[in-house]
XYZ file of C-alpha atoms in Angstrom:
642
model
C -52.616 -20.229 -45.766
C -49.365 -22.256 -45.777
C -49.581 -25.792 -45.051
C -47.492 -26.953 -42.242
C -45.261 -29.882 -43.280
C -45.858 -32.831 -40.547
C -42.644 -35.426 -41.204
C -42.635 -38.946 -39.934
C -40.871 -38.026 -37.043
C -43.815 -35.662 -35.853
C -46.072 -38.585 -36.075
C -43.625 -41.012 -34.373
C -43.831 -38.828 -31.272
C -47.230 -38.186 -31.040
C -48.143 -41.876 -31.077
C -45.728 -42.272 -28.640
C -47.800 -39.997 -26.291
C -51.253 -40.882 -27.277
C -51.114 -44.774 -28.108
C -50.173 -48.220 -26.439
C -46.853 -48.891 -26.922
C -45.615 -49.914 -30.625
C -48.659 -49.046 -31.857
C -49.164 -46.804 -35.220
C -51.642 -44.351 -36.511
C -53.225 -46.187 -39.596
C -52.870 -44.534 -43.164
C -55.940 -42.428 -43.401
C -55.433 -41.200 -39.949
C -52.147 -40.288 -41.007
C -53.360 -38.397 -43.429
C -55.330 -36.672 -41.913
C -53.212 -35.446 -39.353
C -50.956 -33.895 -42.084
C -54.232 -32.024 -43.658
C -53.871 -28.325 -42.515
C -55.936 -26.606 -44.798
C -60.427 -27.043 -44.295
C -62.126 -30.232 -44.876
C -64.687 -32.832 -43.718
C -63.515 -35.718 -41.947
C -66.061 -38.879 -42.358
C -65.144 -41.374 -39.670
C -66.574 -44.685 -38.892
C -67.495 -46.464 -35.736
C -64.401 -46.761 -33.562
C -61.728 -45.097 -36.076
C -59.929 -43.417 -33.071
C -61.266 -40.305 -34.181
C -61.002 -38.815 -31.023
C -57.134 -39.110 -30.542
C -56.644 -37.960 -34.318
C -58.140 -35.262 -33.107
C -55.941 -34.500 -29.915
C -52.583 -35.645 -32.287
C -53.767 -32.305 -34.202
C -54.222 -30.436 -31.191
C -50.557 -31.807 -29.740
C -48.878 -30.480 -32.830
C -50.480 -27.081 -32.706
C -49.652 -26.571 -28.952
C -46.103 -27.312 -30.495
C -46.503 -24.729 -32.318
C -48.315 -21.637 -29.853
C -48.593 -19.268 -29.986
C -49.381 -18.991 -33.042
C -49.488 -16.074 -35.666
C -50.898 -12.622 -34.988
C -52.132 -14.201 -31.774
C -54.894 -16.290 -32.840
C -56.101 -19.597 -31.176
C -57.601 -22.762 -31.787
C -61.236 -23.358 -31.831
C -62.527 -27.066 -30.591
C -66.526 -27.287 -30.643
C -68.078 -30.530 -29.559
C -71.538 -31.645 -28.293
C -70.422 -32.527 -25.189
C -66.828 -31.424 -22.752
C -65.093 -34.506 -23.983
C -62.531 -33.027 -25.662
C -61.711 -30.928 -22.594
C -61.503 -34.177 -20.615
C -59.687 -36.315 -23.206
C -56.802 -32.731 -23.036
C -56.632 -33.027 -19.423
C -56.726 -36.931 -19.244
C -54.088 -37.978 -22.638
C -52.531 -34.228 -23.010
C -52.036 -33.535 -19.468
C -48.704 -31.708 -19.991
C -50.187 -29.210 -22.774
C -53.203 -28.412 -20.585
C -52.204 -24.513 -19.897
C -51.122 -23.968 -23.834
C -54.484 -25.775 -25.285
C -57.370 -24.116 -22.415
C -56.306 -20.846 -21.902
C -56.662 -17.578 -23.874
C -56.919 -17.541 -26.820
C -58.125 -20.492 -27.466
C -61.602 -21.801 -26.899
C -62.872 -25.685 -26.297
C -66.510 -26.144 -25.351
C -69.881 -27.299 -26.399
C -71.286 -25.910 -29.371
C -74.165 -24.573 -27.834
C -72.088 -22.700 -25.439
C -70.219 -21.220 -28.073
C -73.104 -19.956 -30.076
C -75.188 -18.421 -26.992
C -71.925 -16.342 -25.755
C -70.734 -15.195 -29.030
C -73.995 -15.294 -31.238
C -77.453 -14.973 -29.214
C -76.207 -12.916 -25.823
C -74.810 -10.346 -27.918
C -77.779 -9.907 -30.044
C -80.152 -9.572 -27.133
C -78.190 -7.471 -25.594
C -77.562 -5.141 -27.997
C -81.279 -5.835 -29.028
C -82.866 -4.966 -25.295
C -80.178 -2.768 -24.195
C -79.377 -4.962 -21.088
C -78.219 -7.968 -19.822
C -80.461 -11.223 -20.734
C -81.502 -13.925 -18.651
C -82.735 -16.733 -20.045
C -85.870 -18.356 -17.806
C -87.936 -21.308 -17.763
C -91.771 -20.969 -19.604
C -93.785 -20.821 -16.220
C -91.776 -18.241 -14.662
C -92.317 -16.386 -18.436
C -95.160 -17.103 -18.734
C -96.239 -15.198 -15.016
C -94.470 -12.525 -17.000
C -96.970 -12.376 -20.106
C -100.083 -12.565 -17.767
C -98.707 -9.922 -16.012
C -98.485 -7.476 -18.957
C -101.872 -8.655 -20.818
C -104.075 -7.618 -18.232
C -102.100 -4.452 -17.240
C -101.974 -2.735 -20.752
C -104.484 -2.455 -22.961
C -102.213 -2.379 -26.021
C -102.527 -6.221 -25.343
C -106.026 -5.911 -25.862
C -107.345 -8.440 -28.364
C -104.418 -11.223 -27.109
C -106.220 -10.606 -23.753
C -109.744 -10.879 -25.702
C -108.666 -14.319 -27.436
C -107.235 -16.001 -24.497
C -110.382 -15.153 -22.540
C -112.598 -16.693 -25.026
C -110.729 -19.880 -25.667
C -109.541 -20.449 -21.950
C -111.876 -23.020 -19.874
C -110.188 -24.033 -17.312
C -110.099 -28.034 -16.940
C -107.492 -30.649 -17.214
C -105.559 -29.981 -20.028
C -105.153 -26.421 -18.979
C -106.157 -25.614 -15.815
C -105.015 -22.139 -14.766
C -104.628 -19.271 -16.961
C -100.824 -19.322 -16.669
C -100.428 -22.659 -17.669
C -102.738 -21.918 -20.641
C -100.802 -18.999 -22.085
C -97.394 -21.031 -21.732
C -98.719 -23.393 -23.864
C -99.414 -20.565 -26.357
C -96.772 -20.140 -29.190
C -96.240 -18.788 -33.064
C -96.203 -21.413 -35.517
C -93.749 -21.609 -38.204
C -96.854 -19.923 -41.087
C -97.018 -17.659 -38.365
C -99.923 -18.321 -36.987
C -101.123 -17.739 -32.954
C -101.552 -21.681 -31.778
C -102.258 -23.469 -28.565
C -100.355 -26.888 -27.400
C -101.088 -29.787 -29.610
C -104.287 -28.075 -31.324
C -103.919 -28.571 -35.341
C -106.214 -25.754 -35.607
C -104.503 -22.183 -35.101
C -106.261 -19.145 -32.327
C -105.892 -16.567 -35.100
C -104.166 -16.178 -38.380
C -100.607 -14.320 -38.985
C -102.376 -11.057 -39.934
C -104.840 -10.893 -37.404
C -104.429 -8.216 -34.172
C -104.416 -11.102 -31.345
C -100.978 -12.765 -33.280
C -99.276 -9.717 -33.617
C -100.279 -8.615 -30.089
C -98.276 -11.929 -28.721
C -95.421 -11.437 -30.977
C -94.878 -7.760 -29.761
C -95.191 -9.091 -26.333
C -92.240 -11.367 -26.674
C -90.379 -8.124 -27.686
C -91.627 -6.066 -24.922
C -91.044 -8.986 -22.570
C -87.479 -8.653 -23.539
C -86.854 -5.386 -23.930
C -88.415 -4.215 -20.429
C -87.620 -7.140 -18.305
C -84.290 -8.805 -19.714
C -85.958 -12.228 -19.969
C -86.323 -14.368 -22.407
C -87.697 -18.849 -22.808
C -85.460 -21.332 -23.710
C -87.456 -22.105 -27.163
C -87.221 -17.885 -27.971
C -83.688 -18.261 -27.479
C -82.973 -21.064 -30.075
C -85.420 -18.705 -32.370
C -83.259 -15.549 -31.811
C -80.242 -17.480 -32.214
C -81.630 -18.159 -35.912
C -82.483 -14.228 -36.191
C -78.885 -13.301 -34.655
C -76.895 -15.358 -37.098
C -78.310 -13.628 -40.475
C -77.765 -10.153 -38.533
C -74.209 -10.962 -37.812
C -72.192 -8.348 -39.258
C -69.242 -9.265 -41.823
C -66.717 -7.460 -39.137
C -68.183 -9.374 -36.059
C -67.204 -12.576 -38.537
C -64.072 -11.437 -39.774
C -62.853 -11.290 -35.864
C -63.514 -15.184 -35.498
C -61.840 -15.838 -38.502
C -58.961 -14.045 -37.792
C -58.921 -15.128 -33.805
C -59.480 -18.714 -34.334
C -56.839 -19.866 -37.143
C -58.024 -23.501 -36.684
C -61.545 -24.642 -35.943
C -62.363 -28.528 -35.237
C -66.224 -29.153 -34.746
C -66.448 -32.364 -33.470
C -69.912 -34.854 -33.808
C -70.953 -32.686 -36.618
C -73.426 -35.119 -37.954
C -75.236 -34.365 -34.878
C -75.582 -30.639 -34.941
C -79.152 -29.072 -35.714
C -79.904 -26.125 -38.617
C -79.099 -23.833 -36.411
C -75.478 -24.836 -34.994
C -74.552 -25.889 -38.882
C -75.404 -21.834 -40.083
C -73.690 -20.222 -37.295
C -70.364 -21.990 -37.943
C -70.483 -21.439 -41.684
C -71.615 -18.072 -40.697
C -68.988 -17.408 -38.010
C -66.035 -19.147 -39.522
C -65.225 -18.354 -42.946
C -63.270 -21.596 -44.455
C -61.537 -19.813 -47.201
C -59.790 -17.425 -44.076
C -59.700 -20.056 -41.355
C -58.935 -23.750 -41.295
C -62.062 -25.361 -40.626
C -62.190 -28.940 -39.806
C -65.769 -30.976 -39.912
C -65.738 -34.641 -38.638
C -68.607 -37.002 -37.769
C -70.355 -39.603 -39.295
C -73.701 -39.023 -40.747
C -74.665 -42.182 -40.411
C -75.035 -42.047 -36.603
C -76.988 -38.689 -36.795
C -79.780 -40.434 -34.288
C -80.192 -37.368 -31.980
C -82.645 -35.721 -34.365
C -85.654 -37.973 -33.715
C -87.434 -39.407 -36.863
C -89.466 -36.004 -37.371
C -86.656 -33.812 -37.200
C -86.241 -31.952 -40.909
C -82.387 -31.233 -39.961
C -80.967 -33.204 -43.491
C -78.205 -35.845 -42.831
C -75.003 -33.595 -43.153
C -73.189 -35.370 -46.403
C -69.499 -34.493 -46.420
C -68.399 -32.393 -49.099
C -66.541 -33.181 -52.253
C -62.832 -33.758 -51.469
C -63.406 -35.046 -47.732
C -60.803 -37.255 -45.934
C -61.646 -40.644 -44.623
C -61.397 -42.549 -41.655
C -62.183 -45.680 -41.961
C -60.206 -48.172 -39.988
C -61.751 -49.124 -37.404
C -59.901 -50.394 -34.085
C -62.549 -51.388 -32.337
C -64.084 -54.466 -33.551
C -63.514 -57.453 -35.912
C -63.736 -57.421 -39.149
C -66.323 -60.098 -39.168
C -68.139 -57.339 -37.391
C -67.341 -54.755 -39.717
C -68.579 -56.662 -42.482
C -72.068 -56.491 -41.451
C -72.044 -52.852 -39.852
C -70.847 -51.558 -43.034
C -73.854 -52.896 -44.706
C -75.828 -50.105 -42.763
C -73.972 -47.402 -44.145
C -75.614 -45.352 -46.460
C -73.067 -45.435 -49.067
C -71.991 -49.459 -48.338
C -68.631 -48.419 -48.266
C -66.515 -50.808 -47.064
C -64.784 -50.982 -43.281
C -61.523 -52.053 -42.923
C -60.624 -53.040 -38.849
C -56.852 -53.465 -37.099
C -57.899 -56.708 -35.795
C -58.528 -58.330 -39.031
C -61.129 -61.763 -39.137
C -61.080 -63.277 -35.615
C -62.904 -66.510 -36.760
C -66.297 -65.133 -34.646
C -69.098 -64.310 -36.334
C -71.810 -61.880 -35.481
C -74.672 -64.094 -33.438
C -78.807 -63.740 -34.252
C -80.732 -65.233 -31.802
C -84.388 -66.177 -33.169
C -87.111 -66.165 -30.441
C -90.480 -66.742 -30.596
C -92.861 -64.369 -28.481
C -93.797 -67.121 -25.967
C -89.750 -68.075 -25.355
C -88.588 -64.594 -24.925
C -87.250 -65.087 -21.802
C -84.799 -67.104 -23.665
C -82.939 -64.661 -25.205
C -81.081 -63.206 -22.245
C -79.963 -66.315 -21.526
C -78.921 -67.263 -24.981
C -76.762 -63.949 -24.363
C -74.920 -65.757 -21.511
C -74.580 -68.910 -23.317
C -72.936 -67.081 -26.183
C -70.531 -64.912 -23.735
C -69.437 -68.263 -22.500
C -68.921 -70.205 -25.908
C -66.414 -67.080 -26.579
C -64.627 -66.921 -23.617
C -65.899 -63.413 -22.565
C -66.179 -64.553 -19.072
C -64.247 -61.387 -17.571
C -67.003 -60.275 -14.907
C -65.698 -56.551 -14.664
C -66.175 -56.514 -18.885
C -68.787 -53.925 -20.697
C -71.881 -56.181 -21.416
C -75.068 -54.113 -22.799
C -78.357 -55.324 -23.832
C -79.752 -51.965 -25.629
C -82.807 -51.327 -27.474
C -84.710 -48.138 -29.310
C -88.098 -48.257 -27.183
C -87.652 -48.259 -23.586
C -91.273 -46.894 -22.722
C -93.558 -49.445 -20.171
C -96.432 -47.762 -22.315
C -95.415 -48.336 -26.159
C -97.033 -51.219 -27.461
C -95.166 -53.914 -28.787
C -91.551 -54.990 -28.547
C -90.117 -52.959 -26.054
C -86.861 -53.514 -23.509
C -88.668 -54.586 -20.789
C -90.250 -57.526 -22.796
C -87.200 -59.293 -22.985
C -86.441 -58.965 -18.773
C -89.468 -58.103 -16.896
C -87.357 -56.261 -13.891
C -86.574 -53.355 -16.685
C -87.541 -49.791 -15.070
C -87.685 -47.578 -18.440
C -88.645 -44.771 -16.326
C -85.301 -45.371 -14.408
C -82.459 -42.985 -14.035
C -79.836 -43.228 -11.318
C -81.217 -42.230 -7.885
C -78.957 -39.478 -7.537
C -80.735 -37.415 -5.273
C -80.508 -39.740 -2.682
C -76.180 -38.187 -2.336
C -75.548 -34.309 -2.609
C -72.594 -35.164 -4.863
C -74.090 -37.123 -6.842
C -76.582 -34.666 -7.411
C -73.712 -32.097 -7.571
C -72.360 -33.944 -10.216
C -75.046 -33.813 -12.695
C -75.254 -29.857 -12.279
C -71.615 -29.705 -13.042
C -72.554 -32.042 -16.209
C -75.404 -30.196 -17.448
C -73.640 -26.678 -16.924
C -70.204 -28.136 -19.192
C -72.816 -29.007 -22.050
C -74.491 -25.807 -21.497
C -77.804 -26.771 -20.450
C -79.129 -24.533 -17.842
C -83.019 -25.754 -17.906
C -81.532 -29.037 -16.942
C -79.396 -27.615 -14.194
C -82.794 -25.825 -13.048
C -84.577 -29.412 -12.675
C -81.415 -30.930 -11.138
C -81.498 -27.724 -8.944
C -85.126 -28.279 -7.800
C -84.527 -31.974 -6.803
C -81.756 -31.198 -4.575
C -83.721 -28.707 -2.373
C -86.358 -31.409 -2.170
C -83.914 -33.829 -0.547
C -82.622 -31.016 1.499
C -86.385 -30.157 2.567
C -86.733 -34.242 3.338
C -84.420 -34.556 5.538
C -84.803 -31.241 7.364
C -88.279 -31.588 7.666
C -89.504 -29.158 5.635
C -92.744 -29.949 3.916
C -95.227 -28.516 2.101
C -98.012 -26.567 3.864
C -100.327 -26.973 1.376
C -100.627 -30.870 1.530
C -98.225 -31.467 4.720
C -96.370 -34.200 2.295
C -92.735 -33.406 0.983
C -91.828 -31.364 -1.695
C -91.451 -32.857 -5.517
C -89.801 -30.662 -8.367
C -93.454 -29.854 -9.457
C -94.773 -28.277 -6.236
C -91.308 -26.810 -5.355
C -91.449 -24.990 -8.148
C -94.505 -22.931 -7.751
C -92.999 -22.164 -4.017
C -89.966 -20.734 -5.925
C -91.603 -18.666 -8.771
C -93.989 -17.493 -6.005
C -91.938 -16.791 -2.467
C -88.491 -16.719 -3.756
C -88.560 -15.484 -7.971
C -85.910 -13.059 -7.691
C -82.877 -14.585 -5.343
C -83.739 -18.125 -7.347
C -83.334 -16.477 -10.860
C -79.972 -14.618 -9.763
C -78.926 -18.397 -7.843
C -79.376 -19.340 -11.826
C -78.212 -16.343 -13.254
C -74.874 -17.130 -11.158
C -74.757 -20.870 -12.019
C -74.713 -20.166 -15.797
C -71.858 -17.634 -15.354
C -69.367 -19.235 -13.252
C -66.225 -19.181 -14.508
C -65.087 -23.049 -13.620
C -67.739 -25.594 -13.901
C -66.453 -28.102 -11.062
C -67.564 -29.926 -8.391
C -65.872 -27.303 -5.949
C -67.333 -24.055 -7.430
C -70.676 -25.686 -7.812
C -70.724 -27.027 -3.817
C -69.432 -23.492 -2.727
C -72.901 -22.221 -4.995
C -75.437 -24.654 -4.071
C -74.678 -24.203 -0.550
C -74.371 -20.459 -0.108
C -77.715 -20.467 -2.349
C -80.038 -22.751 -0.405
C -78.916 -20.875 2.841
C -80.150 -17.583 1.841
C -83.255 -18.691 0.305
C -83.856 -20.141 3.867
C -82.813 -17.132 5.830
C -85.598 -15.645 4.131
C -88.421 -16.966 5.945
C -85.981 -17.631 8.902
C -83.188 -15.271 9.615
C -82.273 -17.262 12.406
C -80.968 -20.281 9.878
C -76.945 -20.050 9.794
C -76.158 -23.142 8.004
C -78.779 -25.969 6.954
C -75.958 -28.209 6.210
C -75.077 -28.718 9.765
C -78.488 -30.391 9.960
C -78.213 -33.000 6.876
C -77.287 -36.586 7.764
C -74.086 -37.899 7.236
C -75.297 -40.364 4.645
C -76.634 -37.607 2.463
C -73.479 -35.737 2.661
C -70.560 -38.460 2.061
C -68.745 -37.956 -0.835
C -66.863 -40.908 -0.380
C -70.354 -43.287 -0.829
C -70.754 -41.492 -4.213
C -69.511 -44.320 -6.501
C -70.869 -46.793 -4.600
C -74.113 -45.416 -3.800
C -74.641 -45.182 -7.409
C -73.861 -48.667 -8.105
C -76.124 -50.056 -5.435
C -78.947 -47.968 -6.718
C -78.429 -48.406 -10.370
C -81.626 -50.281 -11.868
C -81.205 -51.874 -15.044
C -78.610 -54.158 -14.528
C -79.033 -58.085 -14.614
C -76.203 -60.009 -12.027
C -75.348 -63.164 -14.506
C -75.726 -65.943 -12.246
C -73.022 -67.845 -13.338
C -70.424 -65.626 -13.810
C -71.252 -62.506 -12.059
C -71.298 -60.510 -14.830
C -72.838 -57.396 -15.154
C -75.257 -56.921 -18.067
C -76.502 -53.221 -18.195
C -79.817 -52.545 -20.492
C -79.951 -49.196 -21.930
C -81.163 -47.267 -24.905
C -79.428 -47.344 -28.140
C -79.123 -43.524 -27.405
C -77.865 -44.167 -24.289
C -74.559 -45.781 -25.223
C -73.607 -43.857 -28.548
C -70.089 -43.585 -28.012
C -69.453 -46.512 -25.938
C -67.504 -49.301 -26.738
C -68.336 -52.595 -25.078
C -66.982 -56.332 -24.557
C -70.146 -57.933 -26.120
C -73.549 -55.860 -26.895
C -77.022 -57.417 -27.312
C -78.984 -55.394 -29.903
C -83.312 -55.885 -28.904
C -85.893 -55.702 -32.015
C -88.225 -53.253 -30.913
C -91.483 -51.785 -32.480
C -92.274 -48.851 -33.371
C -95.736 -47.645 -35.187
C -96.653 -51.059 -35.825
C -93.654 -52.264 -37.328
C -89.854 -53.357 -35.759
C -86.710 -51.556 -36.486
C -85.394 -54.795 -37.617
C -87.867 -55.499 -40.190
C -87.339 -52.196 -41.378
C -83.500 -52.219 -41.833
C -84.104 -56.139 -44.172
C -83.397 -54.076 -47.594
C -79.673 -52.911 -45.859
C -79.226 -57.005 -46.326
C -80.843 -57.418 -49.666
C -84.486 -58.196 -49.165
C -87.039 -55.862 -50.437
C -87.412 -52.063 -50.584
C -86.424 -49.877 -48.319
C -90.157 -47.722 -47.844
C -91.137 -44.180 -48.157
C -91.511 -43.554 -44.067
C -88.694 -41.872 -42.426
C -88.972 -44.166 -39.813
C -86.638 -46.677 -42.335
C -83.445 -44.380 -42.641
C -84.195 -43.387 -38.732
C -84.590 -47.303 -38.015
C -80.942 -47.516 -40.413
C -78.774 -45.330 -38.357
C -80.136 -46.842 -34.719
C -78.992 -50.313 -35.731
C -75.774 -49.025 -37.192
C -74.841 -47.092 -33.962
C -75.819 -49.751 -31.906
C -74.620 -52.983 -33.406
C -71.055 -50.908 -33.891
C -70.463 -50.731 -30.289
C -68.924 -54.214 -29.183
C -65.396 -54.946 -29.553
C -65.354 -58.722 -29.233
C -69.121 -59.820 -29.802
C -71.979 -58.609 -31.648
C -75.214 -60.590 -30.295
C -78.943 -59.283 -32.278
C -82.027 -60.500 -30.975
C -85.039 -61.213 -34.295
C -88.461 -62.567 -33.793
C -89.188 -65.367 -35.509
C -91.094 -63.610 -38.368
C -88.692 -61.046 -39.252
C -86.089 -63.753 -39.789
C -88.401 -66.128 -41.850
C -88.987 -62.346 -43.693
C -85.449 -62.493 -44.264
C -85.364 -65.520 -46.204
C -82.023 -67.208 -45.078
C -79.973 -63.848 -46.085
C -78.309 -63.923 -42.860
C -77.282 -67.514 -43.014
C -73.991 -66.707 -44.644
C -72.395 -63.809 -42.094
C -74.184 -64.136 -39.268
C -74.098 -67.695 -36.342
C -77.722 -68.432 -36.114
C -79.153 -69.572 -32.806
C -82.412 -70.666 -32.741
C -83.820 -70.346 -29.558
C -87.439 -71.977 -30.352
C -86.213 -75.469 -30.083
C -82.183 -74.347 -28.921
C -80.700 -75.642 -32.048
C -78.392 -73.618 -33.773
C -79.052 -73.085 -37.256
């Protein structure tokens, strides 16, 4: 394939779209916009990866369509890119999102083109996919209706006692799976049921198959599996068609895709027929947890770089870069600012002190803007870890806290449309489940059972019980719409709960009518939210807003100032784990070190003006004065500054 030629003038117009007046695209992003053949992209914290990205896209709607009819290809964890196309690229929104081009989540991608396909052609029928009680109804169902079951049925019997761990049969045959030797197991047990080879193993495994094949169903976690299975059965003509339909394929976040996504795009796209762009940084691969055996993805040879960062100082840079994994070197826009990165040493009896050190350094900088991004983030937000956690440094932190959404049908709204544009249907179920409890609380609808209202839990037995079949097609409909928006989801939602009501009550025209006012105002949404969001401290002195959150929580975020918590984990902080990125000692053999490395890299990367970290006093006398040099100390045991 021909490389297109991308002049100066090319460039000059697209940062005239996409950038603040004046401004320029630095050399390495220049370079790689003018790379049209495939490659890795490594790009570091705030490189403007993201509008590189859409100055591509900008010159190839220049250029639609494009030969033989094919399309563009834009993968990404999450619908940003769709956003960022219909927020910066608003007048090439028909070229870029219609036929035949595709932008969407990963995930999305793989189960329409990949997994559905498979199933289908594998069960001869359309597949649903359903959650593991309403499954595993299904199983019980079968087992003690067909004796070709016979010895699963004989295994479960003998093992089952029903008590708190399990304590109906149904819940304990979800909790029944096939191990990756092969092997029948039950929930957390070390010790398998029965080996690969023996009757009761294969009996379950066939009933997966059967499951399928009779009923069109299929879990969540069998899914992911057949997506693995459906990917080495993908024909070389099925892969040849994506090749030749997508001419240019960007996967976005790479770092953070799992086995499975990484096979099916090598498998799907062939980079020697397509152009196939990777980008990410695999330093902020933090979505895998510490277990996870997904290897960092390590760009291959001949990989473009994008390292300038425009986000932060270079006195920031200078320490972030430290937590790379090769030390290679970050070079910012804003050049030394004369502000160094601040540690703030606390003792555990003066920990109270370090929010308010916090303050005092947002004021001895000037960041006094109260509408600016302030975070406070940390990696253990659990009341129940021991330790270091969030909530020990402010006491009113709710780590079981998420925005009270279902207190506002939009809000609630909302988060279906959210979860449906990253392709998550369980979540949309949940979501699904809390909004007829609200709509239950304020119509007075309660359960019978205990005469208290509904929660997700109990709701959900009334719905795989009363209502299985109209509440699997209400799914079956969400995941297939063909606009994920708040409209098409309201028109849903409502049409849904109404027939589930008529039901019991054919008399029911529209529950709606019968909601209060407060419930229903979509105007309240923003603000609603606000009032209700826990989490955030009111600075007294300014009024500014300091938000605590995970270190998960904020990947991709850029903030005014951030606050970076030591936390423990398994007896040890992330801090004191991360020492050898500075020069002191080794780093050790647990994985919890590199997993430690790439949480304080994403988090102490996020601030654009002032990078704040928060040590216990032994982890900085650990350090033995290596920080002395880069970093502002502030001792908050006797409020001295170093």
């Amino acid at each position: 394939m021909m490389e297109w030629q991308i002049s100066d003038q090319d460039i000059q117009a697209v940062e005239e779209i996409l950038l603040p007046h004046g401004a320029q695209f630095p050399e390495d992003a220049r370079n790689v916009i003018r790379c049209w053949h495939s490659t890795n992209v490594a790009a570091c914290p705030g490189s403007g990866k993201t509008t590189v990205l859409l100055a591509k896209l900008k010159l190839l709607a220049d250029r639609m369509p494009l030969e033989n009819g094919a399309g563009i290809c834009v993968l990404s964890h999450t619908n940003v890119a769709v956003n960022e196309i219909k927020n910066r690229l608003s007048d090439y929104v028909d070229r870029l999102l219609s036929y035949p081009n595709y932008i969407g989540t990963i995930q999305s991608f793989i189960d329409r083109f990949v997994t559905m396909p498979y199933l289908r052609n594998v069960s001869g029928r359309n597949v649903q996919v359903v959650d593991g009680f309403t499954y595993a109804q299904h199983m019980l169902s079968k087992i003690e209706c067909n004796k070709k079951y016979s010895a699963l049925k004989y295994i479960i019997e003998l093992n089952f006692k029903p008590g708190n761990q399990f304590k109906t049969k149904i819940d304990y045959i979800q909790a029944l799976y096939i191990r990756g030797d092969g092997d029948l197991c039950i929930g957390k047990q070390h010790k398998s049921l029965a080996s690969a080879k023996k009757l009761s193993a294969e009996q379950y495994k066939k009933l997966l198959i059967d499951i399928l094949k009779e009923e069109g169903i299929i879990r969540y976690q069998d899914a992911y599996t057949c997506a693995q299975i459906a990917i080495d059965k993908l024909p070389t003509e099925y892969t040849d068609f994506f090749s030749s339909r997508f001419q240019y394929v960007f996967v976005d976040e790479y770092q953070d895709c799992n086995n499975i996504q990484r096979q099916a795009i090598d498998s799907i796209f062939d980079s020697t027929k397509c152009v196939v762009f990777k980008i990410g940084d695999s330093d902020q691969a933090i979505y895998n947890s510490e277990e996870d055996t997904t290897p960092d993805w390590v760009p291959q040879s001949g990989f473009l770089s994008l390292m300038t960062s425009c986000r932060f100082s270079q006195e920031i840079a200078d320490v972030v870069c430290k937590l790379k994994r090769d030390d290679k070197g970050i070079v910012t826009l804003v050049g030394e600012t004369g502000v160094k990165p601040v540690l703030l040493i606390f003792s555990p009896e003066k920990i109270d002190k370090v929010i308010t050190g916090f303050i005092s350094a947002l004021e001895a900088y000037g960041l006094s803007d109260k509408n600016g991004i302030y975070k406070a983030i940390g990696a253990i937000r659990s009341e129940n870890a021991s330790g270091l956690k969030i909530g020990s440094y402010w006491s009113e932190f709710d780590g079981t806290a998420k925005k009270k959404s279902e207190y506002n049908y939009w809000t609630l709204v909302d988060e279906i449309v959210r979860s449906l544009s990253n392709g998550k249907l369980y979540k949309t179920e949940q979501i699904v489940r809390k909004l007829l409890c609200r709509v239950f609380h304020y119509t007075g609808i309660r359960n019978p059972t205990s005469g208290k209202d509904y929660t997700p839990a109990t709701i959900k037995k009334v719905l795989e019980d009363k209502y299985r079949e109209p509440y699997r097609q209400w799914m079956y409909e969400m995941s297939t719409l063909q606009k994920n928006d708040r409209q098409a989801v309201n028109q849903v939602v409502r049409k849904k709960i109404n027939e589930l009501l008529k039901i019991n009550n054919p008399e029911t025209t529209d529950i709606f009518a019968d909601l209060p006012e407060h419930f229903l105002d979509e105007s309240a949404v923003i603000s609603y939210t606000n009032l209700l969001e826990k989490n955030v401290l009111i600075d007294p002195t300014r009024g500014r807003r300091i938000v605590f959150d995970t270190i998960h929580g904020v990947k991709g975020e850029t903030h005014d100032a951030t606050l970076y918590l030591e936390t423990d984990r398994k007896g040890a902080s992330d801090l004191s784990r991360i020492l050898h990125c500075f020069g002191v000692g080794k780093q050790g053999n647990s994985t919890l070190y590199d997993y430690s490395r790439k949480l304080a890299y994403v988090g102490m990367s996020r601030p654009k003006k002032l990078l704040c970290v928060a040590m216990q006093a032994k982890t900085y006398e650990k350090a033995k004065k290596v920080f002395e040099h880069e970093w502002e100390i502030i001792d908050l045991r006797d409020g001295t500054e170093a």
